[in-house]
Coordinates of C-alpha atoms in Angstrom, one line a residue:
M13 CA 112.0 -27.2 -2.1
L14 CA 110.3 -25.4 0.8
F15 CA 107.7 -23.8 -1.5
L16 CA 107.1 -27.2 -3.2
G17 CA 106.6 -28.8 0.2
V18 CA 104.1 -26.2 1.3
A19 CA 102.2 -26.3 -1.9
L20 CA 101.9 -30.1 -1.8
A21 CA 100.9 -30.0 1.9
L22 CA 98.2 -27.4 1.3
S23 CA 96.8 -29.1 -1.9
S24 CA 96.7 -32.4 -0.1
L25 CA 95.0 -30.7 2.9
F26 CA 92.4 -29.1 0.6
V27 CA 91.6 -32.5 -1.1
F28 CA 91.7 -34.9 1.8
L29 CA 90.4 -32.8 4.7
P30 CA 86.9 -32.4 3.3
M31 CA 86.7 -36.1 2.6
A32 CA 87.8 -37.0 6.1
V33 CA 85.4 -34.5 7.7
S34 CA 82.5 -35.8 5.7
R35 CA 83.2 -39.4 6.8
L36 CA 83.5 -38.3 10.4
T37 CA 80.4 -36.2 10.5
G38 CA 78.2 -38.8 8.8
A39 CA 77.7 -36.9 5.5
H40 CA 79.2 -39.8 3.5
K41 CA 76.2 -42.0 2.9
P42 CA 76.3 -43.4 -0.6
N43 CA 73.2 -44.8 -2.1
P44 CA 72.2 -45.7 -5.7
D45 CA 70.6 -42.3 -6.3
K46 CA 73.8 -40.5 -5.3
L47 CA 76.0 -42.7 -7.4
A48 CA 73.8 -42.5 -10.5
E49 CA 74.9 -40.6 -13.6
Y50 CA 74.1 -36.9 -13.3
E51 CA 75.7 -35.2 -16.2
C52 CA 73.8 -36.6 -19.1
G53 CA 70.8 -38.0 -17.3
F54 CA 71.1 -41.6 -18.6
P55 CA 73.7 -44.4 -18.3
A56 CA 76.5 -44.4 -20.8
F57 CA 76.1 -46.8 -23.7
E58 CA 79.8 -47.2 -24.6
D59 CA 83.2 -47.3 -23.0
S60 CA 84.1 -44.1 -21.3
R61 CA 87.3 -44.0 -23.3
S62 CA 85.5 -43.8 -26.7
Q63 CA 86.3 -40.8 -28.8
F64 CA 83.8 -38.0 -29.4
D65 CA 82.8 -36.8 -32.8
V66 CA 85.0 -33.9 -33.9
R67 CA 81.9 -31.8 -34.4
F68 CA 81.5 -31.6 -30.6
Y69 CA 84.9 -30.0 -30.3
L70 CA 84.3 -27.7 -33.3
V71 CA 81.1 -26.4 -31.7
A72 CA 82.9 -25.9 -28.4
I73 CA 85.7 -23.9 -30.1
L74 CA 83.2 -21.8 -32.0
F75 CA 81.3 -21.1 -28.7
I76 CA 84.5 -20.0 -27.0
V77 CA 85.4 -17.7 -29.9
F78 CA 82.0 -15.9 -29.9
D79 CA 81.9 -16.0 -26.1
L80 CA 85.2 -14.1 -26.1
E81 CA 83.6 -11.6 -28.5
A82 CA 80.9 -10.9 -26.0
A83 CA 83.4 -10.6 -23.2
F84 CA 85.3 -8.0 -25.2
L85 CA 82.2 -6.1 -26.3
F86 CA 80.9 -5.2 -22.8
P87 CA 84.0 -3.4 -21.5
W88 CA 84.4 -1.7 -25.0
A89 CA 80.8 -0.4 -24.8
V90 CA 81.3 0.9 -21.3
S91 CA 84.5 2.8 -22.1
L92 CA 83.5 3.9 -25.6
K93 CA 83.3 7.5 -24.6
E94 CA 86.8 7.6 -23.3
I95 CA 88.5 5.6 -26.1
G96 CA 86.9 7.6 -28.9
W97 CA 87.1 6.9 -32.6
A98 CA 90.3 4.9 -32.4
G99 CA 88.7 2.4 -30.0
W100 CA 85.5 2.3 -32.2
T101 CA 87.6 1.6 -35.3
T102 CA 89.6 -1.1 -33.6
M103 CA 86.5 -2.9 -32.4
M104 CA 84.9 -2.8 -35.8
V105 CA 88.0 -4.4 -37.3
F106 CA 87.8 -7.1 -34.5
I107 CA 84.1 -7.7 -35.2
F108 CA 84.8 -7.8 -39.0
E109 CA 87.5 -10.5 -38.4
L110 CA 85.0 -12.5 -36.3
V111 CA 82.3 -12.2 -39.0
L112 CA 84.8 -13.4 -41.5
G113 CA 85.5 -16.4 -39.3
L114 CA 81.8 -17.1 -38.9
I115 CA 81.3 -16.9 -42.7
Y116 CA 84.2 -19.3 -43.2
A117 CA 82.8 -21.8 -40.6
W118 CA 79.3 -21.5 -42.1
K119 CA 80.7 -22.2 -45.6
K120 CA 82.7 -25.2 -44.4
G121 CA 79.6 -26.6 -42.8
A122 CA 80.8 -26.4 -39.3
L123 CA 77.4 -25.2 -38.1
D124 CA 75.4 -27.9 -39.9
W125 CA 74.4 -30.8 -37.6
E126 CA 73.3 -34.1 -39.0

């Protein structure tokens, strides 16, 4: 219970202390420009609870898969001299599996955008 209490106290402190300090120092001055939409650049047309098209999620998943490939390729390339042929073969099998996944996604039309 002590750890839970300390964790709750610290997390509350990290959330509410900056808000209180900004109000006390005068940094909290909302105006229409600060309150405007900033992520997409224009006001939302629909309810914020509306569902996205599944293609957005599919593109995001494909991005994560190929981003992970890039994250694995760099350390592999740096340590290729030390890991030898076994490491090279293992990475070629990994890349082959990713290429198969890309071909499958391409054949299913996951990369086609209407």
